[in-house]
mmCIF file of C-alpha atoms in Angstrom:
data_model
loop_
_atom_site.group_PDB
_atom_site.id
_atom_site.type_symbol
_atom_site.label_atom_id
_atom_site.label_comp_id
_atom_site.label_asym_id
_atom_site.label_seq_id
_atom_site.Cartn_x
_atom_site.Cartn_y
_atom_site.Cartn_z
ATOM 1 C CA MET N 1 113.543 -2.243 86.825
ATOM 2 C CA LYS N 2 115.142 1.109 87.583
ATOM 3 C CA TYR N 3 113.827 1.087 91.177
ATOM 4 C CA ALA N 4 113.717 -2.689 91.769
ATOM 5 C CA LYS N 5 116.501 -2.691 94.385
ATOM 6 C CA ARG N 6 115.329 0.392 96.268
ATOM 7 C CA ASN N 7 113.377 0.268 99.496
ATOM 8 C CA ILE N 8 110.354 2.550 99.216
ATOM 9 C CA ASN N 9 110.086 2.824 103.009
ATOM 10 C CA ILE N 10 113.665 4.104 103.274
ATOM 11 C CA GLU N 11 112.898 6.660 100.562
ATOM 12 C CA CYS N 12 109.900 7.852 102.586
ATOM 13 C CA ILE N 13 112.159 8.236 105.645
ATOM 14 C CA ARG N 14 114.580 10.337 103.547
ATOM 15 C CA ILE N 15 111.803 12.714 102.526
ATOM 16 C CA ILE N 16 110.306 13.002 106.019
ATOM 17 C CA GLY N 17 113.784 13.510 107.512
ATOM 18 C CA CYS N 18 114.470 16.216 104.919
ATOM 19 C CA PHE N 19 111.201 17.996 105.768
ATOM 20 C CA MET N 20 112.120 17.867 109.470
ATOM 21 C CA VAL N 21 115.534 19.434 108.797
ATOM 22 C CA VAL N 22 114.031 22.246 106.706
ATOM 23 C CA PHE N 23 111.361 22.929 109.354
ATOM 24 C CA LEU N 24 113.973 22.937 112.130
ATOM 25 C CA HIS N 25 116.235 25.377 110.305
ATOM 26 C CA THR N 26 113.299 27.673 109.570
ATOM 27 C CA MET N 27 112.982 28.073 113.354
ATOM 28 C CA SER N 28 116.316 29.951 113.305
ATOM 29 C CA PHE N 29 114.827 32.743 111.183
ATOM 30 C CA ASN N 30 111.101 32.751 111.935
ATOM 31 C CA LYS N 31 110.241 35.290 114.639
ATOM 32 C CA GLY N 32 106.446 35.035 114.523
ATOM 33 C CA LEU N 33 106.063 32.213 117.067
ATOM 34 C CA ASN N 34 106.087 32.551 120.843
ATOM 35 C CA TYR N 35 108.163 30.346 123.157
ATOM 36 C CA TYR N 36 105.543 27.604 123.533
ATOM 37 C CA GLU N 37 104.494 27.532 119.870
ATOM 38 C CA GLU N 38 108.113 27.315 118.770
ATOM 39 C CA ASN N 39 108.850 24.408 121.113
ATOM 40 C CA ILE N 40 105.711 22.491 120.121
ATOM 41 C CA ILE N 41 107.019 22.424 116.555
ATOM 42 C CA LYS N 42 110.610 21.877 117.600
ATOM 43 C CA VAL N 43 110.012 18.674 119.591
ATOM 44 C CA PHE N 44 108.402 17.092 116.498
ATOM 45 C CA VAL N 45 111.205 17.960 114.039
ATOM 46 C CA LEU N 46 114.388 17.284 116.008
ATOM 47 C CA ASN N 47 114.713 13.771 114.557
ATOM 48 C CA GLY N 48 115.553 14.705 110.957
ATOM 49 C CA VAL N 49 119.357 14.420 110.958
ATOM 50 C CA ALA N 50 119.238 11.392 113.279
ATOM 51 C CA LEU N 51 116.992 9.604 110.755
ATOM 52 C CA PHE N 52 119.558 10.259 108.011
ATOM 53 C CA TRP N 53 122.334 8.778 110.152
ATOM 54 C CA MET N 54 120.198 5.708 110.778
ATOM 55 C CA ILE N 55 119.584 5.300 107.034
ATOM 56 C CA THR N 56 123.354 5.430 106.522
ATOM 57 C CA GLY N 57 123.886 2.670 109.091
ATOM 58 C CA TYR N 58 121.040 0.609 107.639
ATOM 59 C CA PHE N 59 122.928 0.211 104.336
ATOM 60 C CA MET N 60 126.566 0.973 105.045
ATOM 61 C CA PHE N 61 127.679 -2.366 106.512
ATOM 62 C CA THR N 62 125.710 -4.693 104.226
ATOM 63 C CA SER N 63 127.635 -3.762 101.077
ATOM 64 C CA ASP N 64 130.816 -5.478 99.829
ATOM 65 C CA LYS N 65 132.039 -2.219 98.304
ATOM 66 C CA LYS N 66 135.804 -1.769 98.664
ATOM 67 C CA TYR N 67 136.942 0.882 101.126
ATOM 68 C CA ILE N 68 138.891 2.888 98.533
ATOM 69 C CA LEU N 69 135.793 3.052 96.302
ATOM 70 C CA ARG N 70 133.718 4.159 99.278
ATOM 71 C CA VAL N 71 136.179 7.001 99.979
ATOM 72 C CA LYS N 72 136.170 8.021 96.307
ATOM 73 C CA SER N 73 132.368 8.012 96.199
ATOM 74 C CA THR N 74 132.194 10.152 99.353
ATOM 75 C CA LEU N 75 134.584 12.731 97.926
ATOM 76 C CA LEU N 76 132.775 12.959 94.579
ATOM 77 C CA SER N 77 129.158 12.810 95.724
ATOM 78 C CA ILE N 78 129.290 14.544 99.128
ATOM 79 C CA PHE N 79 132.483 16.468 99.830
ATOM 80 C CA ILE N 80 133.019 18.242 96.486
ATOM 81 C CA PRO N 81 129.350 19.370 96.119
ATOM 82 C CA ALA N 82 129.457 20.704 99.692
ATOM 83 C CA MET N 83 132.661 22.656 99.023
ATOM 84 C CA LEU N 84 131.142 24.142 95.855
ATOM 85 C CA VAL N 85 128.090 25.241 97.831
ATOM 86 C CA ILE N 86 130.338 26.882 100.453
ATOM 87 C CA LEU N 87 132.236 28.801 97.741
ATOM 88 C CA LEU N 88 129.055 29.884 95.961
ATOM 89 C CA THR N 89 127.409 31.073 99.176
ATOM 90 C CA GLN N 90 130.541 33.031 100.017
ATOM 91 C CA LEU N 91 130.360 34.617 96.566
ATOM 92 C CA PHE N 92 126.630 35.413 96.710
ATOM 93 C CA ALA N 93 126.414 36.149 100.455
ATOM 94 C CA PRO N 94 125.463 39.841 99.960
ATOM 95 C CA TRP N 95 122.566 38.806 97.686
ATOM 96 C CA LEU N 96 121.414 36.028 100.034
ATOM 97 C CA LYS N 97 121.328 38.575 102.848
ATOM 98 C CA SER N 98 119.365 40.938 100.540
ATOM 99 C CA GLN N 99 122.113 43.556 100.705
ATOM 100 C CA GLN N 100 123.195 43.543 97.041
ATOM 101 C CA SER N 101 122.091 42.182 93.648
ATOM 102 C CA ILE N 102 123.367 39.016 91.961
ATOM 103 C CA LEU N 103 125.060 41.159 89.317
ATOM 104 C CA TYR N 104 126.887 43.114 92.012
ATOM 105 C CA CYS N 105 128.175 39.846 93.533
ATOM 106 C CA LEU N 106 129.438 38.674 90.138
ATOM 107 C CA MET N 107 131.074 42.012 89.352
ATOM 108 C CA ASN N 108 132.601 42.372 92.825
ATOM 109 C CA PRO N 109 133.596 38.840 93.937
ATOM 110 C CA ASP N 110 134.544 38.864 97.597
ATOM 111 C CA ILE N 111 135.194 35.335 98.889
ATOM 112 C CA ASP N 112 136.520 35.160 102.424
ATOM 113 C CA TRP N 113 139.251 32.602 101.706
ATOM 114 C CA LYS N 114 140.531 32.796 105.263
ATOM 115 C CA THR N 115 137.171 31.557 106.583
ATOM 116 C CA VAL N 116 136.896 28.899 103.865
ATOM 117 C CA PHE N 117 140.331 27.449 104.625
ATOM 118 C CA SER N 118 139.770 27.770 108.362
ATOM 119 C CA ASP N 119 136.587 25.723 108.054
ATOM 120 C CA PHE N 120 138.321 23.225 105.790
ATOM 121 C CA PHE N 121 141.304 22.543 108.035
ATOM 122 C CA SER N 122 139.313 22.590 111.285
ATOM 123 C CA TRP N 123 136.931 19.939 109.858
ATOM 124 C CA GLN N 124 133.838 21.953 110.644
ATOM 125 C CA VAL N 125 131.745 24.804 109.252
ATOM 126 C CA ASN N 126 131.175 26.960 112.314
ATOM 127 C CA ASN N 127 132.443 30.226 110.900
ATOM 128 C CA THR N 128 130.605 30.236 107.574
ATOM 129 C CA SER N 129 127.344 31.722 108.786
ATOM 130 C CA ILE N 130 125.164 30.810 105.803
ATOM 131 C CA CYS N 131 126.540 27.246 105.687
ATOM 132 C CA MET N 132 126.540 26.269 109.338
ATOM 133 C CA HIS N 133 124.303 23.291 108.529
ATOM 134 C CA LEU N 134 127.124 21.664 106.536
ATOM 135 C CA TRP N 135 128.731 20.345 109.716
ATOM 136 C CA TYR N 136 127.013 17.134 108.576
ATOM 137 C CA VAL N 137 129.499 16.761 105.700
ATOM 138 C CA TRP N 138 132.509 16.857 108.011
ATOM 139 C CA ALA N 139 130.808 14.427 110.380
ATOM 140 C CA TYR N 140 130.251 12.069 107.442
ATOM 141 C CA MET N 141 133.928 12.340 106.487
ATOM 142 C CA ARG N 142 134.883 11.328 110.038
ATOM 143 C CA LEU N 143 132.467 8.398 109.774
ATOM 144 C CA ILE N 144 134.257 7.190 106.629
ATOM 145 C CA ILE N 145 137.588 7.314 108.488
ATOM 146 C CA TRP N 146 136.110 5.178 111.286
ATOM 147 C CA PHE N 147 134.390 2.822 108.829
ATOM 148 C CA PRO N 148 136.960 -0.045 108.799
ATOM 149 C CA LEU N 149 136.740 -0.317 112.598
ATOM 150 C CA LEU N 150 132.956 0.056 112.696
ATOM 151 C CA ARG N 151 132.527 -2.655 110.081
ATOM 152 C CA LEU N 152 134.160 -5.096 112.507
ATOM 153 C CA LEU N 153 131.304 -4.398 114.930
ATOM 154 C CA CYS N 154 128.638 -5.008 112.294
ATOM 155 C CA LYS N 155 129.075 -8.600 111.176
ATOM 156 C CA ASN N 156 125.862 -9.648 112.910
ATOM 157 C CA GLU N 157 127.592 -12.498 114.716
ATOM 158 C CA GLU N 158 127.104 -13.270 118.405
ATOM 159 C CA LYS N 159 130.385 -11.744 119.629
ATOM 160 C CA GLU N 160 130.096 -8.593 117.487
ATOM 161 C CA ASN N 161 126.432 -8.183 118.443
ATOM 162 C CA LYS N 162 127.316 -8.216 122.138
ATOM 163 C CA ILE N 163 130.087 -5.634 121.704
ATOM 164 C CA ARG N 164 127.961 -3.352 119.503
ATOM 165 C CA ARG N 165 124.897 -3.546 121.720
ATOM 166 C CA GLY N 166 127.014 -3.043 124.813
ATOM 167 C CA TYR N 167 128.432 0.137 123.257
ATOM 168 C CA LEU N 168 124.943 1.369 122.302
ATOM 169 C CA ILE N 169 123.587 0.798 125.813
ATOM 170 C CA LEU N 170 126.621 2.450 127.432
ATOM 171 C CA THR N 171 126.399 5.484 125.132
ATOM 172 C CA PHE N 172 122.656 5.816 125.723
ATOM 173 C CA LEU N 173 123.248 5.825 129.486
ATOM 174 C CA CYS N 174 125.984 8.458 129.064
ATOM 175 C CA MET N 175 123.583 10.659 127.083
ATOM 176 C CA ALA N 176 120.914 10.204 129.774
ATOM 177 C CA LEU N 177 123.348 11.161 132.554
ATOM 178 C CA ASN N 178 124.492 14.201 130.573
ATOM 179 C CA ASN N 179 120.869 15.357 130.197
ATOM 180 C CA ILE N 180 120.118 14.814 133.891
ATOM 181 C CA TRP N 181 123.328 16.530 135.001
ATOM 182 C CA THR N 182 122.502 19.621 132.907
ATOM 183 C CA ILE N 183 119.354 20.153 134.984
ATOM 184 C CA LEU N 184 120.980 19.208 138.316
ATOM 185 C CA GLN N 185 123.918 21.527 137.664
ATOM 186 C CA HIS N 186 121.517 24.424 137.236
ATOM 187 C CA LEU N 187 119.334 23.517 140.229
ATOM 188 C CA LEU N 188 122.330 22.952 142.527
ATOM 189 C CA LYS N 189 123.963 26.144 141.182
ATOM 190 C CA THR N 190 127.310 24.427 140.870
ATOM 191 C CA ASP N 191 130.106 25.249 138.412
ATOM 192 C CA ILE N 192 131.247 21.621 138.293
ATOM 193 C CA LYS N 193 131.184 20.490 134.663
ATOM 194 C CA VAL N 194 130.764 16.786 134.034
ATOM 195 C CA THR N 195 130.787 15.072 130.627
ATOM 196 C CA PHE N 196 129.992 11.390 130.543
ATOM 197 C CA PHE N 197 132.363 9.912 128.006
ATOM 198 C CA SER N 198 131.541 7.969 124.840
ATOM 199 C CA PRO N 199 134.343 6.641 122.569
ATOM 200 C CA PHE N 200 132.525 7.675 119.346
ATOM 201 C CA ASP N 201 130.490 10.770 118.572
ATOM 202 C CA ILE N 202 126.700 10.719 118.645
ATOM 203 C CA ASN N 203 126.464 10.486 114.856
ATOM 204 C CA ILE N 204 128.252 7.129 114.841
ATOM 205 C CA PHE N 205 125.926 6.031 117.641
ATOM 206 C CA TYR N 206 122.962 6.613 115.301
ATOM 207 C CA VAL N 207 124.754 4.864 112.429
ATOM 208 C CA LEU N 208 125.164 1.759 114.594
ATOM 209 C CA LEU N 209 121.518 2.094 115.655
ATOM 210 C CA GLY N 210 120.641 2.038 111.941
ATOM 211 C CA TYR N 211 122.509 -1.218 111.494
ATOM 212 C CA GLU N 212 120.807 -2.580 114.603
ATOM 213 C CA MET N 213 117.464 -1.739 112.996
ATOM 214 C CA TYR N 214 118.567 -3.565 109.830
ATOM 215 C CA ALA N 215 119.393 -6.678 111.887
ATOM 216 C CA TRP N 216 116.093 -6.407 113.805
ATOM 217 C CA LEU N 217 113.976 -6.123 110.645
ATOM 218 C CA LYS N 218 115.918 -8.923 108.969
ATOM 219 C CA ASN N 219 115.138 -11.217 111.893
ATOM 220 C CA GLU N 220 111.526 -10.062 111.761
ATOM 221 C CA THR N 221 111.178 -11.227 108.137
ATOM 222 C CA GLU N 222 112.530 -14.662 109.003
ATOM 223 C CA ILE N 223 109.671 -15.508 111.380
ATOM 224 C CA GLY N 224 106.296 -16.712 110.095
ATOM 225 C CA TYR N 225 104.048 -14.299 108.160
ATOM 226 C CA PHE N 226 101.170 -14.483 110.675
ATOM 227 C CA ARG N 227 103.419 -14.032 113.698
ATOM 228 C CA ARG N 228 105.314 -11.223 111.936
ATOM 229 C CA ASN N 229 102.113 -9.261 111.278
ATOM 230 C CA ILE N 230 100.972 -9.591 114.903
ATOM 231 C CA THR N 231 104.403 -8.628 116.253
ATOM 232 C CA SER N 232 104.886 -5.626 113.934
ATOM 233 C CA GLY N 233 101.287 -4.493 114.541
ATOM 234 C CA LYS N 234 101.806 -4.394 118.293
ATOM 235 C CA MET N 235 105.212 -2.734 117.934
ATOM 236 C CA LYS N 236 103.804 0.005 115.696
ATOM 237 C CA LYS N 237 101.102 0.857 118.246
ATOM 238 C CA ILE N 238 103.639 0.823 121.083
ATOM 239 C CA SER N 239 106.001 2.996 119.000
ATOM 240 C CA VAL N 240 103.292 5.610 118.372
ATOM 241 C CA VAL N 241 102.582 5.821 122.113
ATOM 242 C CA ILE N 242 106.307 6.099 122.922
ATOM 243 C CA ILE N 243 106.804 8.890 120.363
ATOM 244 C CA LEU N 244 103.935 10.900 121.847
ATOM 245 C CA LEU N 245 105.211 10.330 125.397
ATOM 246 C CA MET N 246 108.790 11.326 124.482
ATOM 247 C CA ASN N 247 107.641 14.490 122.706
ATOM 248 C CA MET N 248 105.337 15.399 125.598
ATOM 249 C CA LEU N 249 108.224 14.847 128.019
ATOM 250 C CA LEU N 250 110.530 17.008 125.911
ATOM 251 C CA PHE N 251 107.923 19.775 125.745
ATOM 252 C CA GLY N 252 107.541 19.445 129.523
ATOM 253 C CA ILE N 253 111.296 19.948 129.842
ATOM 254 C CA SER N 254 110.967 23.119 127.739
ATOM 255 C CA MET N 255 108.390 24.438 130.219
ATOM 256 C CA LEU N 256 110.637 23.483 133.154
ATOM 257 C CA CYS N 257 113.534 25.312 131.494
ATOM 258 C CA LYS N 258 111.422 28.469 131.311
ATOM 259 C CA GLU N 259 110.499 28.146 135.002
ATOM 260 C CA ILE N 260 114.064 27.654 136.256
ATOM 261 C CA ASP N 261 115.624 30.001 133.663
ATOM 262 C CA LEU N 262 117.635 27.278 131.900
ATOM 263 C CA LYS N 263 118.300 27.299 128.140
ATOM 264 C CA PHE N 264 116.079 24.755 126.398
ATOM 265 C CA ASN N 265 118.681 24.575 123.610
ATOM 266 C CA ASN N 266 120.628 22.242 125.919
ATOM 267 C CA PHE N 267 117.978 19.605 125.145
ATOM 268 C CA THR N 268 117.259 20.285 121.474
ATOM 269 C CA SER N 269 119.923 18.084 119.917
ATOM 270 C CA ILE N 270 120.144 14.476 118.782
ATOM 271 C CA ARG N 271 122.016 13.750 122.037
ATOM 272 C CA THR N 272 118.813 14.111 124.054
ATOM 273 C CA VAL N 273 117.500 10.710 125.178
ATOM 274 C CA THR N 274 113.894 11.556 124.308
ATOM 275 C CA VAL N 275 115.027 12.335 120.746
ATOM 276 C CA ILE N 276 117.015 9.071 120.566
ATOM 277 C CA ILE N 277 114.031 6.967 121.659
ATOM 278 C CA ALA N 278 111.543 8.814 119.425
ATOM 279 C CA THR N 279 113.857 8.535 116.389
ATOM 280 C CA VAL N 280 114.129 4.762 116.713
ATOM 281 C CA CYS N 281 110.339 4.476 117.007
ATOM 282 C CA ILE N 282 109.746 6.767 114.008
ATOM 283 C CA PHE N 283 112.177 4.704 111.928
ATOM 284 C CA TYR N 284 110.448 1.468 112.940
ATOM 285 C CA ILE N 285 106.959 2.765 112.110
ATOM 286 C CA LEU N 286 107.988 4.161 108.723
ATOM 287 C CA MET N 287 109.666 0.885 107.794
ATOM 288 C CA HIS N 288 106.295 -0.853 108.236
ATOM 289 C CA ILE N 289 103.957 1.528 106.440
ATOM 290 C CA LYS N 290 102.400 0.309 103.193
ATOM 291 C CA VAL N 291 102.914 2.751 100.331
ATOM 292 C CA LYS N 292 100.659 2.773 97.274
ATOM 293 C CA GLU N 293 102.509 1.859 94.093
ATOM 294 C CA SER N 294 100.987 4.871 92.346
ATOM 295 C CA LEU N 295 103.116 7.083 94.625
ATOM 296 C CA TYR N 296 106.429 5.293 93.994
ATOM 297 C CA LYS N 297 107.641 7.534 91.144
ATOM 298 C CA ILE N 298 106.902 10.735 93.083
ATOM 299 C CA ILE N 299 108.626 9.391 96.201
ATOM 300 C CA TYR N 300 111.691 8.229 94.265
ATOM 301 C CA PHE N 301 111.853 11.564 92.417
ATOM 302 C CA ILE N 302 111.889 13.614 95.645
ATOM 303 C CA ALA N 303 114.091 11.176 97.601
ATOM 304 C CA ASP N 304 116.766 11.378 94.880
ATOM 305 C CA LYS N 305 117.095 15.102 95.567
ATOM 306 C CA THR N 306 117.192 15.126 99.380
ATOM 307 C CA PHE N 307 120.970 15.595 99.689
ATOM 308 C CA TYR N 308 120.959 18.581 97.348
ATOM 309 C CA ILE N 309 117.904 19.982 99.098
ATOM 310 C CA TYR N 310 119.894 19.675 102.314
ATOM 311 C CA LEU N 311 122.869 21.483 100.764
ATOM 312 C CA ILE N 312 120.988 24.560 99.579
ATOM 313 C CA HIS N 313 117.812 24.928 101.676
ATOM 314 C CA TYR N 314 119.474 26.953 104.448
ATOM 315 C CA MET N 315 120.526 29.680 102.019
ATOM 316 C CA ILE N 316 117.054 29.789 100.483
ATOM 317 C CA ILE N 317 115.480 30.221 103.934
ATOM 318 C CA ARG N 318 117.946 33.061 104.528
ATOM 319 C CA LYS N 319 116.972 34.738 101.255
ATOM 320 C CA ILE N 320 113.214 34.408 101.909
ATOM 321 C CA THR N 321 113.474 35.814 105.427
ATOM 322 C CA THR N 322 115.766 38.750 104.560
ATOM 323 C CA SER N 323 113.906 40.002 101.499
ATOM 324 C CA VAL N 324 112.263 43.302 102.488
ATOM 325 C CA LYS N 325 109.056 42.752 100.482
ATOM 326 C CA LEU N 326 108.647 39.157 101.622
ATOM 327 C CA LYS N 327 109.322 40.146 105.240
ATOM 328 C CA GLU N 328 106.489 42.670 105.130
ATOM 329 C CA ILE N 329 104.085 40.045 103.812
ATOM 330 C CA LEU N 330 105.223 37.349 106.256
ATOM 331 C CA ASN N 331 105.135 39.706 109.250
ATOM 332 C CA SER N 332 101.502 40.542 108.490
ATOM 333 C CA MET N 333 100.541 36.861 108.799
ATOM 334 C CA ASN N 334 99.805 34.610 111.749
ATOM 335 C CA GLY N 335 103.044 33.133 113.175
ATOM 336 C CA TRP N 336 102.084 29.533 112.393
ATOM 337 C CA LEU N 337 101.047 30.364 108.817
ATOM 338 C CA SER N 338 104.214 32.368 108.238
ATOM 339 C CA PHE N 339 106.356 29.504 109.545
ATOM 340 C CA PHE N 340 104.754 26.879 107.298
ATOM 341 C CA ILE N 341 104.879 29.115 104.214
ATOM 342 C CA ILE N 342 108.613 29.734 104.720
ATOM 343 C CA SER N 343 109.335 26.032 105.348
ATOM 344 C CA LEU N 344 107.296 24.694 102.426
ATOM 345 C CA SER N 345 108.539 27.408 100.042
ATOM 346 C CA ALA N 346 112.153 26.661 100.977
ATOM 347 C CA PHE N 347 111.589 22.941 100.432
ATOM 348 C CA LEU N 348 109.881 23.380 97.043
ATOM 349 C CA ILE N 349 112.400 25.937 95.740
ATOM 350 C CA SER N 350 115.249 23.680 96.916
ATOM 351 C CA LEU N 351 113.609 20.711 95.168
ATOM 352 C CA ILE N 352 113.370 22.640 91.883
ATOM 353 C CA ALA N 353 116.989 23.819 92.209
ATOM 354 C CA ALA N 354 118.148 20.296 93.112
ATOM 355 C CA THR N 355 116.360 18.888 90.046
ATOM 356 C CA LEU N 356 118.150 21.400 87.801
ATOM 357 C CA ILE N 357 121.516 20.664 89.427
ATOM 358 C CA LYS N 358 121.108 16.898 89.012
ATOM 359 C CA SER N 359 120.078 17.381 85.378
ATOM 360 C CA VAL N 360 123.222 19.443 84.716
ATOM 361 C CA ILE N 361 125.409 16.831 86.448
ATOM 362 C CA LYS N 362 123.840 14.044 84.355
ATOM 363 C CA GLY N 363 124.390 16.083 81.192
ATOM 364 C CA ILE N 364 128.049 16.659 82.054
ATOM 365 C CA GLY N 365 128.431 12.956 82.834
ATOM 366 C CA ARG N 366 127.038 11.976 79.439
ATOM 367 C CA CYS N 367 129.319 14.432 77.662
ATOM 368 C CA LEU N 368 132.363 13.026 79.462
ATOM 369 C CA LYS N 369 131.364 9.476 78.483
ATOM 370 C CA ILE N 370 130.970 10.481 74.855
ATOM 371 C CA ASN N 371 134.348 12.254 74.860
ATOM 372 C CA GLY N 372 135.886 9.269 76.636
ATOM 373 C CA ARG N 373 134.941 7.020 73.734
#
């Protein structure tokens, strides 16, 4: 009964997306891989954050939850935990960088309040080096501000469908032109900078894609069982082929970038069209996989912790890769082995920490309820 209303496929996407994010962030610290090895891994893990945005869109516009309650929930469950993490990482930064002990950090608190407030009022976390990944929180806050307008585009009626799909197509074309222009600008050796405009940021684009996937799958369930199985079977095979082609194309672009001396980082974001197409296909495939019931409890357990894993994993990667003793061990290993050990260790340690944090929060919640009586 506890999990009756939850979609096991969505929970699987959460976990896979979380793994992708951890693997991607490990790339920032792991130095054991060469250019080609690094990019082989990178093209397969760029979809993590995009998958989370699509999950948000899949559910966000199908709920009757009042806007004020949605804002309150966002502040309590996302914004405040993120701010606490920022403050704690500021406090324990010397320990995370393996420069001082935890006791030293507690005895000599040195929080850079200027940076904290600068990040807060600029609606981004660019300056807080150990928390750069928390840009996601500010992007989510902007999404909540746009929500009343976006909900008007997600009524799944003919007029709204045309407007929403028109926006998605236009934005996709803008992203494609931006990618093409990046290469042409370098080849033509021109200083002309061109940005093809989109009225919303790329994160909202993925949120609307998530709702589009919800509408697609809803329509899919309304057709006959036999026809649905044939259709989804063909689409899954096509999606697998498309994912492989998109990742091969992206890796090919990485090789081209090396040849023409262009930064591949220009193509390693969720704005890249190959990433957009692959993300949609990954989402579709994972929504059609059959999960054994014996795995449900494990999947729900891990999926419940993905946000907290996201909050703290970056700092754990930093600690693992700056520890002198661990660095010696990791440097003696093969680059691939070292990379996977760091990634999996960071994920597991974050999962344990997230479990403890959620247990403490539940305990506090129970105490407040008892006192409230």
